[in-house]
Steps between C-alpha positions, in 0.01 A plus 500: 500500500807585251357787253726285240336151614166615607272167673672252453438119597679543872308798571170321456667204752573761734164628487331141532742444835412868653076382470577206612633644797270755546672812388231757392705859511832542322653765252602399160872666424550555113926434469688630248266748404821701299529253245194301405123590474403569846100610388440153330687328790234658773201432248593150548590483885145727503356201390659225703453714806210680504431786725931530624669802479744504207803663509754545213864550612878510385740372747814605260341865473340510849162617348177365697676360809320756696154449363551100576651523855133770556292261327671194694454677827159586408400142461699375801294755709153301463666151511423359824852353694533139650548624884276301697437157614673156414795292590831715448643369189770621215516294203885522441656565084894488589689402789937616544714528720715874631815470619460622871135419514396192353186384354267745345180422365303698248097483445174705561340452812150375409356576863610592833792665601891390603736648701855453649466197781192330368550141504382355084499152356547440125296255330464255342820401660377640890841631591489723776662861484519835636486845368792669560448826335250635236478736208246681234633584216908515656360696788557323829120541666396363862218273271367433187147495440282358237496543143851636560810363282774362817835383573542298791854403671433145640650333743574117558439411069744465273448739174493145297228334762260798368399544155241633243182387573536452864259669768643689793231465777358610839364199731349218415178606272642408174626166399614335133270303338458259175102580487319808428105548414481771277244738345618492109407791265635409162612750196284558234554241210705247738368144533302396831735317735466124432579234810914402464566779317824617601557880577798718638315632806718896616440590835698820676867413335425162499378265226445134474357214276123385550216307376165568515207368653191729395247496782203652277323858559873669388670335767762248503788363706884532408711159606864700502831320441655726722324692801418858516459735770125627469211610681134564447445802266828432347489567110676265246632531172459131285700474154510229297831337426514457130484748339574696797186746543287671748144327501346595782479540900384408838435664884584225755177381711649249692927520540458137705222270314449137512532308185242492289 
């Protein structure tokens, strides 16, 4: 939150996405705290976030940068990671190409771990790759685990054959799909989801188009114009398309539903 701006109409969007998927710890950083009205700006992100540390800080003068990197750590320290079980998968956000290495991928690895020689598809599409090499943060590592943000040097894809959106995968438990039966929890003051209604359903680094079937009891099923790569206990982020807003969200139950 700017100390010049203070809450403004984004911030409460990027609030509504972070509930809807679940984030309950964070650290509110108060920017430009040298040239606006830092106290008034953390009344109001006080407010809209109750119970976070706030810091103020100064990026030009350097002031507070410690107290937010402790008060970051602090918080980090009692959020549980995502090691553990489920299909190896990285949801990839920009695919290029190095001279003298080829295609590199870029993502966070939502579960699982990668390393040089493991055999991947990437879906939707289901080409077949391997993993040449891997890093962390532009440190070449053995593998990658969990929660981590990864590169990836693939072998046998093209850097144009893999784009945003696409899931790099382990095996075979994952698969695209045009149906999902969700769990919806809608913002306060947004409309209940009406059948046809059509949504823009975001999903990893993936969106696509949908209309909705509600199912009754705050569930409903999402008919998608383009498949997504989800599983069970998935969460979901649903805007509507004009005027572009956040209105609610969902937690997959079923990632491979009949039609209802």
């Amino acid at each position: 939150v700017a100390a010049d701006d203070g809450v403004m109409p984004q911030t409460r969007e990027h609030m509504a996405v972070l509930r809807q998927l679940g984030v309950s710890e964070g650290v509110v950083a108060v920017t430009k705290s040298d040239v606006g009205t830092p106290s008034l700006a953390a009344e109001e992100a006080a407010e809209l976030v109750p119970g976070a540390p706030v810091v103020q800080v100064s990026a030009v003068r350097g002031v507070g940068l410690d107290l937010l990197l402790g008060a970051l750590a602090e918080v980090a320290a009692r959020v549980p990671g995502r090691a553990g079980g489920g299909v190896t998968r990285l949801h990839v956000d920009r695919s290029f190409t190095l001279r003298g290495i080829g295609t590199v991928v870029t993502g966070t690895l939502w579960a699982g771990s990668l390393g040089a020689g493991d055999l991947v598809r990437v879906l939707p599409r289901g080409l077949e790759a391997r993993v040449r090499s891997v890093q962390v943060h532009d440190t070449a590592v053995d593998r990658a685990s969990a929660g981590q943000r990864v590169a990836l040097n693939l072998v046998g894809v093209g850097w144009r054959d893999v784009g945003r959106g696409d899931v790099v995968v382990v095996g075979e438990g994952l698969r695209p799909g045009y149906l999902l039966d969700v769990a919806v929890a809608m913002e306060e003051g947004a409309r209940p989801l009406e059948r046809g209604v059509r949504l823009q359903v975001h999903h990893g680094t993936r969106e696509a188009p949908a209309r909705v079937v509600p199912l009754g009891a705050g569930f409903a099923q999402l008919r998608l114009e383009a498949p997504l790569v989800a599983a069970a206990g998935d969460r979901l982020i649903l805007r509507q398309v004009a005027p572009p807003d956040t209105i609610g969200g969902g937690v997959v139950v079923d990632a491979a539903p009949r039609k209802h």
